[in-house]
Tab-separated table of C-alpha atoms (C1' of nucleotides) in Angstrom:
chain	number	residue	atom	x	y	z
A	1	UNK	CA	-44.080	159.883	67.883
A	2	UNK	CA	-43.782	160.636	71.632
A	3	UNK	CA	-40.642	160.380	73.729
A	4	UNK	CA	-41.338	156.791	74.716
A	5	UNK	CA	-41.892	155.710	71.240
A	6	UNK	CA	-38.674	157.308	70.117
A	7	UNK	CA	-36.810	155.525	72.847
A	8	UNK	CA	-38.250	152.332	71.721
A	9	UNK	CA	-37.471	152.914	68.204
A	10	UNK	CA	-33.922	153.635	69.205
A	11	UNK	CA	-33.651	150.312	71.061
A	12	UNK	CA	-35.234	148.393	68.094
A	13	UNK	CA	-32.782	150.025	65.759
A	14	UNK	CA	-29.707	149.657	68.027
A	15	UNK	CA	-30.427	145.943	68.740
A	16	UNK	CA	-29.762	144.537	65.294
A	17	UNK	CA	-26.439	146.348	65.212
A	18	UNK	CA	-25.386	144.682	68.525
A	19	UNK	CA	-26.474	141.371	67.210
A	20	UNK	CA	-24.361	141.871	64.123
A	21	UNK	CA	-21.315	142.681	66.077
A	22	UNK	CA	-21.788	139.734	68.307
A	23	UNK	CA	-22.328	137.389	65.500
A	24	UNK	CA	-19.240	138.624	63.872
A	25	UNK	CA	-17.316	138.087	67.139
A	26	UNK	CA	-18.656	134.750	67.404
A	27	UNK	CA	-17.646	133.906	63.974
A	28	UNK	CA	-14.128	135.170	64.509
A	29	UNK	CA	-13.756	133.084	67.576
A	30	UNK	CA	-15.087	129.952	66.036
A	31	UNK	CA	-12.646	130.461	63.194
A	32	UNK	CA	-9.681	130.741	65.421
A	33	UNK	CA	-10.366	127.782	67.737
A	34	UNK	CA	-12.231	125.757	65.293
A	35	UNK	CA	-11.400	122.065	64.560
A	36	UNK	CA	-11.276	119.077	66.776
A	37	UNK	CA	-7.916	119.612	68.410
A	38	UNK	CA	-7.060	123.231	68.825
A	39	UNK	CA	-8.658	123.869	72.269
A	40	UNK	CA	-7.431	120.441	73.575
A	41	UNK	CA	-3.877	121.396	72.778
A	42	UNK	CA	-4.171	124.910	74.350
A	43	UNK	CA	-5.653	123.249	77.396
A	44	UNK	CA	-2.999	120.604	77.632
A	45	UNK	CA	-0.102	123.055	77.374
A	46	UNK	CA	-1.795	125.426	79.825
A	47	UNK	CA	-1.915	122.529	82.110
A	48	UNK	CA	1.738	122.082	82.241
A	49	UNK	CA	2.495	119.618	79.417
A	50	UNK	CA	5.490	120.936	77.384
A	51	UNK	CA	6.976	117.892	75.517
A	52	UNK	CA	5.561	116.732	72.180
A	53	UNK	CA	4.897	113.132	73.400
A	54	UNK	CA	3.667	114.353	76.687
A	55	UNK	CA	1.016	116.590	75.049
A	56	UNK	CA	0.195	113.739	72.687
A	57	UNK	CA	-0.466	111.233	75.470
A	58	UNK	CA	-2.657	113.842	77.257
A	59	UNK	CA	-5.058	114.012	74.255
A	60	UNK	CA	-6.930	110.791	73.564
A	61	UNK	CA	-7.029	110.006	69.812
A	62	UNK	CA	-4.675	112.628	68.419
A	63	UNK	CA	-2.104	111.516	66.000
A	64	UNK	CA	1.453	112.749	65.703
A	65	UNK	CA	0.579	114.258	62.399
A	66	UNK	CA	-2.277	116.358	63.583
A	67	UNK	CA	-0.406	117.494	66.686
A	68	UNK	CA	2.538	118.441	64.612
A	69	UNK	CA	0.464	120.410	62.192
A	70	UNK	CA	-1.458	122.176	64.896
A	71	UNK	CA	1.630	123.132	66.966
A	72	UNK	CA	3.202	124.584	63.850
A	73	UNK	CA	0.198	126.610	63.056
A	74	UNK	CA	-0.190	127.747	66.583
A	75	UNK	CA	3.414	128.824	66.721
A	76	UNK	CA	3.027	130.789	63.540
A	77	UNK	CA	0.008	132.527	65.130
A	78	UNK	CA	1.862	133.382	68.398
A	79	UNK	CA	-0.223	131.060	70.473
A	80	UNK	CA	2.689	129.043	71.716
A	81	UNK	CA	6.514	129.280	71.890
A	82	UNK	CA	8.768	126.470	70.748
A	83	UNK	CA	12.062	126.253	72.483
A	84	UNK	CA	14.875	123.801	71.484
A	85	UNK	CA	17.580	123.189	74.108
A	86	UNK	CA	20.789	121.513	73.211
A	87	UNK	CA	22.230	119.680	76.227
A	88	UNK	CA	23.493	116.132	75.889
A	89	UNK	CA	20.361	115.382	74.049
A	90	UNK	CA	17.947	117.711	72.187
A	91	UNK	CA	15.124	118.907	74.220
A	92	UNK	CA	11.974	120.586	72.656
A	93	UNK	CA	9.493	122.453	74.789
A	94	UNK	CA	6.202	124.153	73.981
A	95	UNK	CA	4.987	126.961	76.193
A	96	UNK	CA	1.959	128.997	76.187
A	97	UNK	CA	1.881	132.753	75.420
A	98	UNK	CA	-0.372	135.435	77.124
A	99	UNK	CA	-2.356	135.393	74.047
A	100	UNK	CA	-2.921	131.630	74.467
A	101	UNK	CA	-4.092	132.114	78.080
A	102	UNK	CA	-6.802	134.346	76.800
A	103	UNK	CA	-8.813	131.307	75.822
A	104	UNK	CA	-9.029	130.450	79.457
A	105	UNK	CA	-12.563	131.553	79.936
A	106	UNK	CA	-13.911	129.706	76.969
A	107	UNK	CA	-12.195	126.525	78.003
A	108	UNK	CA	-13.443	126.601	81.554
A	109	UNK	CA	-16.985	127.223	80.411
A	110	UNK	CA	-16.709	124.276	77.920
A	111	UNK	CA	-15.281	122.063	80.648
A	112	UNK	CA	-18.169	123.047	82.948
A	113	UNK	CA	-20.672	122.300	80.248
A	114	UNK	CA	-19.194	118.978	79.384
A	115	UNK	CA	-19.109	117.882	82.943
A	116	UNK	CA	-22.823	118.866	83.562
A	117	UNK	CA	-23.699	117.127	80.472
A	118	UNK	CA	-22.155	113.879	81.629
A	119	UNK	CA	-23.969	114.208	84.858
A	120	UNK	CA	-27.262	114.628	83.142
A	121	UNK	CA	-26.594	111.582	80.878
A	122	UNK	CA	-25.677	109.424	83.840
A	123	UNK	CA	-28.970	110.300	85.647
A	124	UNK	CA	-31.104	109.557	82.600
B	1	UNK	CA	7.640	109.875	104.054
B	2	UNK	CA	6.429	112.714	106.202
B	3	UNK	CA	3.037	114.271	106.224
B	4	UNK	CA	3.951	116.841	103.764
B	5	UNK	CA	5.462	114.504	101.282
B	6	UNK	CA	2.237	112.432	101.580
B	7	UNK	CA	0.075	115.364	100.921
B	8	UNK	CA	2.163	116.373	97.963
B	9	UNK	CA	2.084	112.915	96.599
B	10	UNK	CA	-1.723	113.006	96.802
B	11	UNK	CA	-1.739	116.161	94.806
B	12	UNK	CA	0.524	114.667	92.148
B	13	UNK	CA	-1.594	111.563	92.022
B	14	UNK	CA	-4.885	113.383	91.910
B	15	UNK	CA	-3.958	115.910	89.417
B	16	UNK	CA	-3.638	113.667	86.314
B	17	UNK	CA	-7.194	112.221	87.063
B	18	UNK	CA	-8.655	115.691	87.080
B	19	UNK	CA	-6.943	116.429	83.862
B	20	UNK	CA	-8.311	113.394	82.274
B	21	UNK	CA	-11.769	114.241	83.275
B	22	UNK	CA	-11.436	117.769	81.952
B	23	UNK	CA	-10.114	116.633	78.743
B	24	UNK	CA	-13.038	114.320	78.422
B	25	UNK	CA	-15.446	117.059	79.237
B	26	UNK	CA	-13.757	119.346	76.703
B	27	UNK	CA	-13.961	116.680	74.035
B	28	UNK	CA	-17.625	116.032	74.731
B	29	UNK	CA	-18.403	119.735	74.417
B	30	UNK	CA	-16.458	120.179	71.173
B	31	UNK	CA	-18.253	117.217	69.740
B	32	UNK	CA	-21.697	118.631	70.646
B	33	UNK	CA	-21.138	122.221	69.436
B	34	UNK	CA	-18.586	121.429	66.683
B	35	UNK	CA	-18.922	122.721	63.121
B	36	UNK	CA	-19.083	126.105	61.686
B	37	UNK	CA	-22.707	126.924	62.417
B	38	UNK	CA	-24.121	125.348	65.494
B	39	UNK	CA	-23.341	127.884	68.052
B	40	UNK	CA	-24.261	130.639	65.608
B	41	UNK	CA	-27.772	129.204	65.210
B	42	UNK	CA	-28.085	128.691	68.993
B	43	UNK	CA	-27.180	132.307	69.411
B	44	UNK	CA	-29.558	133.587	66.711
B	45	UNK	CA	-32.481	131.656	68.174
B	46	UNK	CA	-31.639	132.708	71.694
B	47	UNK	CA	-31.649	136.228	70.498
B	48	UNK	CA	-35.104	136.028	69.391
B	49	UNK	CA	-35.022	134.961	65.854
B	50	UNK	CA	-37.613	132.322	65.326
B	51	UNK	CA	-38.382	132.079	61.530
B	52	UNK	CA	-36.283	130.160	59.091
B	53	UNK	CA	-35.395	133.086	56.788
B	54	UNK	CA	-35.044	135.326	59.805
B	55	UNK	CA	-32.279	133.073	61.303
B	56	UNK	CA	-30.774	132.626	57.877
B	57	UNK	CA	-30.433	136.303	57.387
B	58	UNK	CA	-28.867	136.827	60.792
B	59	UNK	CA	-26.048	134.515	60.004
B	60	UNK	CA	-23.790	135.799	57.282
B	61	UNK	CA	-22.717	133.056	54.962
B	62	UNK	CA	-25.066	130.247	55.861
B	63	UNK	CA	-26.948	128.458	53.114
B	64	UNK	CA	-30.476	127.205	53.242
B	65	UNK	CA	-29.053	123.713	53.097
B	66	UNK	CA	-26.720	123.963	56.102
B	67	UNK	CA	-29.351	125.773	58.141
B	68	UNK	CA	-32.065	123.174	57.216
B	69	UNK	CA	-29.771	120.373	58.224
B	70	UNK	CA	-28.556	121.971	61.407
B	71	UNK	CA	-32.094	122.754	62.508
B	72	UNK	CA	-33.290	119.261	61.880
B	73	UNK	CA	-30.434	117.761	63.844
B	74	UNK	CA	-30.840	120.316	66.642
B	75	UNK	CA	-34.493	119.339	66.861
B	76	UNK	CA	-33.613	115.796	66.967
B	77	UNK	CA	-31.180	116.409	69.925
B	78	UNK	CA	-33.763	118.468	71.871
B	79	UNK	CA	-31.876	121.679	71.374
B	80	UNK	CA	-34.735	123.430	69.823
B	81	UNK	CA	-38.474	122.962	69.225
B	82	UNK	CA	-40.081	123.372	65.814
B	83	UNK	CA	-43.693	124.519	65.803
B	84	UNK	CA	-46.047	124.712	62.831
B	85	UNK	CA	-49.021	126.948	63.066
B	86	UNK	CA	-51.833	126.680	60.501
B	87	UNK	CA	-53.676	130.049	60.183
B	88	UNK	CA	-54.421	131.541	56.844
B	89	UNK	CA	-50.870	130.759	55.891
B	90	UNK	CA	-48.387	128.254	57.335
B	91	UNK	CA	-46.177	129.545	60.043
B	92	UNK	CA	-43.001	127.809	61.244
B	93	UNK	CA	-41.199	128.770	64.328
B	94	UNK	CA	-38.055	127.494	66.069
B	95	UNK	CA	-37.668	128.171	69.720
B	96	UNK	CA	-34.880	127.312	72.154
B	97	UNK	CA	-35.251	124.707	74.854
B	98	UNK	CA	-33.692	124.872	78.399
B	99	UNK	CA	-30.921	122.649	77.234
B	100	UNK	CA	-30.158	125.089	74.445
B	101	UNK	CA	-29.856	127.878	76.983
B	102	UNK	CA	-27.173	126.027	78.844
B	103	UNK	CA	-24.632	126.982	76.142
B	104	UNK	CA	-24.989	130.630	77.200
B	105	UNK	CA	-21.926	130.789	79.138
B	106	UNK	CA	-19.729	129.339	76.307
B	107	UNK	CA	-21.336	131.715	73.838
B	108	UNK	CA	-20.758	134.795	76.058
B	109	UNK	CA	-17.164	133.869	76.475
B	110	UNK	CA	-16.664	133.364	72.892
B	111	UNK	CA	-18.292	136.836	72.019
B	112	UNK	CA	-16.147	138.493	74.656
B	113	UNK	CA	-12.915	136.808	73.225
B	114	UNK	CA	-13.975	137.728	69.612
B	115	UNK	CA	-14.538	141.324	70.573
B	116	UNK	CA	-11.360	141.696	72.356
B	117	UNK	CA	-9.509	139.987	69.578
B	118	UNK	CA	-10.849	142.550	67.075
B	119	UNK	CA	-9.847	145.430	69.373
B	120	UNK	CA	-6.319	144.133	69.410
B	121	UNK	CA	-6.140	143.617	65.665
B	122	UNK	CA	-7.363	147.243	65.214
B	123	UNK	CA	-4.690	148.636	67.463
B	124	UNK	CA	-1.845	146.795	65.754
C	1	DG	C1'	-49.104	138.458	35.349
C	2	DT	C1'	-44.893	139.039	37.008
C	3	DT	C1'	-42.330	139.500	40.843
C	4	DA	C1'	-41.260	138.265	45.566
C	5	DC	C1'	-41.723	136.116	50.005
C	6	DC	C1'	-41.977	131.720	52.770
C	7	DA	C1'	-39.924	127.044	54.202
C	8	DG	C1'	-37.531	124.305	52.711
C	9	DT	C1'	-35.589	119.820	49.382
C	10	DA	C1'	-32.597	117.794	45.736
C	11	DT	C1'	-28.418	117.220	43.396
C	12	DC	C1'	-23.828	117.698	42.554
C	13	DA	C1'	-19.097	119.138	43.490
C	14	DT	C1'	-15.458	120.251	46.267
C	15	DT	C1'	-12.333	120.572	49.834
C	16	DG	C1'	-10.554	120.702	54.137
C	17	DA	C1'	-9.866	118.016	58.009
C	18	DT	C1'	-8.681	114.017	59.709
C	19	DG	C1'	-7.018	109.148	59.999
C	20	DA	C1'	-3.581	105.209	59.193
C	21	DT	C1'	0.650	103.877	58.474
C	22	DA	C1'	5.383	103.827	57.815
C	23	DC	C1'	9.565	105.926	58.504
C	24	DC	C1'	13.892	108.770	60.104
C	25	DA	C1'	17.962	109.903	63.193
C	26	DG	C1'	19.502	110.091	67.384
C	27	DT	C1'	19.812	108.406	72.554
C	28	DG	C1'	19.331	105.417	75.958
C	29	DT	C1'	18.055	100.551	78.170
C	30	DT	C1'	18.428	95.584	78.846
D	1	DA	C1'	21.910	93.140	69.496
D	2	DA	C1'	17.229	94.308	70.072
D	3	DC	C1'	14.062	97.200	71.762
D	4	DA	C1'	11.931	101.625	73.204
D	5	DC	C1'	11.852	106.411	73.514
D	6	DT	C1'	12.315	111.261	71.402
D	7	DG	C1'	10.440	114.744	67.987
D	8	DG	C1'	8.874	114.701	64.448
D	9	DT	C1'	8.153	114.067	58.511
D	10	DA	C1'	6.098	111.819	54.384
D	11	DT	C1'	2.689	109.545	51.909
D	12	DC	C1'	-1.683	107.959	50.898
D	13	DA	C1'	-6.495	107.530	51.664
D	14	DT	C1'	-11.040	108.810	53.097
D	15	DC	C1'	-14.882	111.095	54.853
D	16	DA	C1'	-17.633	114.409	56.680
D	17	DA	C1'	-18.707	119.180	56.225
D	18	DT	C1'	-19.574	122.538	53.425
D	19	DG	C1'	-20.628	125.160	49.123
D	20	DA	C1'	-23.267	126.214	44.678
D	21	DT	C1'	-27.231	126.072	42.443
D	22	DA	C1'	-31.592	125.059	41.046
D	23	DC	C1'	-36.310	124.040	42.108
D	24	DT	C1'	-40.953	123.441	44.342
D	25	DG	C1'	-45.649	124.695	46.055
D	26	DG	C1'	-48.086	127.977	48.170
D	27	DT	C1'	-49.370	132.904	49.468
D	28	DA	C1'	-49.469	137.746	48.681
D	29	DA	C1'	-48.316	142.175	46.786
D	30	DC	C1'	-47.934	145.521	42.675
DNA sequence: GTTACCAGTATCATTGATGATACCAGTGTT
DNA sequence: AACACTGGTATCATCAATGATACTGGTAAC
């Protein structure tokens, strides 16, 4: 085995390892943001919607039940903060955490894809 | 209403429209790549895995049934091409289409997120 | 001849995610 | 008084996604 062959073998051997790591990373991410609503809620809150009904109105098709469940889960997992203010009337606000913001890249890429896809469909 | 106010009003009015478009784009994308396996299969094939068992081995946890279903569906939707070669023994190969490649950005972002996430968990 | 690989299909069971609908207590609006 | 809005909860139903397991028909290796 000459030097080049050794180098090649190294690449071949190391490649599957990288692949495994990437597959695992992908699976983790899919697990965290899986489901029909999670990313939409994150996107909505990051876009400035803070009130329950406001968020609900911004996401076509979501029911109060699903939104309620997701918000609770996301609060438990530090994705958002829930704040209750007692003035004349009760005021509930949801705000994003830094952790939540870390999905920005994924969301932007998905929005880009969705827009391009719609363009292609239109043309055809 | 002065010029500045007019400009501001324009922004306020245009913003909800952009939001709606983006929500729709997001929903489209989630619909297309939804589910536990779709992106993983795309990733696997784009990484050079072409044979059924090869793809299966590269994705921890997937069953033959799920892989079979997904591959069929993806073929029907032009995401991949299925090629059968008849030599001494039958050879089936799956290859990505250009359309399939368009998910690259999303996948890369998700891998990045997953890796960072694992780092954070480790540190804590 | 037994074991193992390939590319799947078939059948059944489960369950998690989602939907539909109604409801509650409080405040404000007409 | 009647209606609408707020931030949800409760209950029930359903369905799509997934899992488990077994099996098939052909080739090749030991």
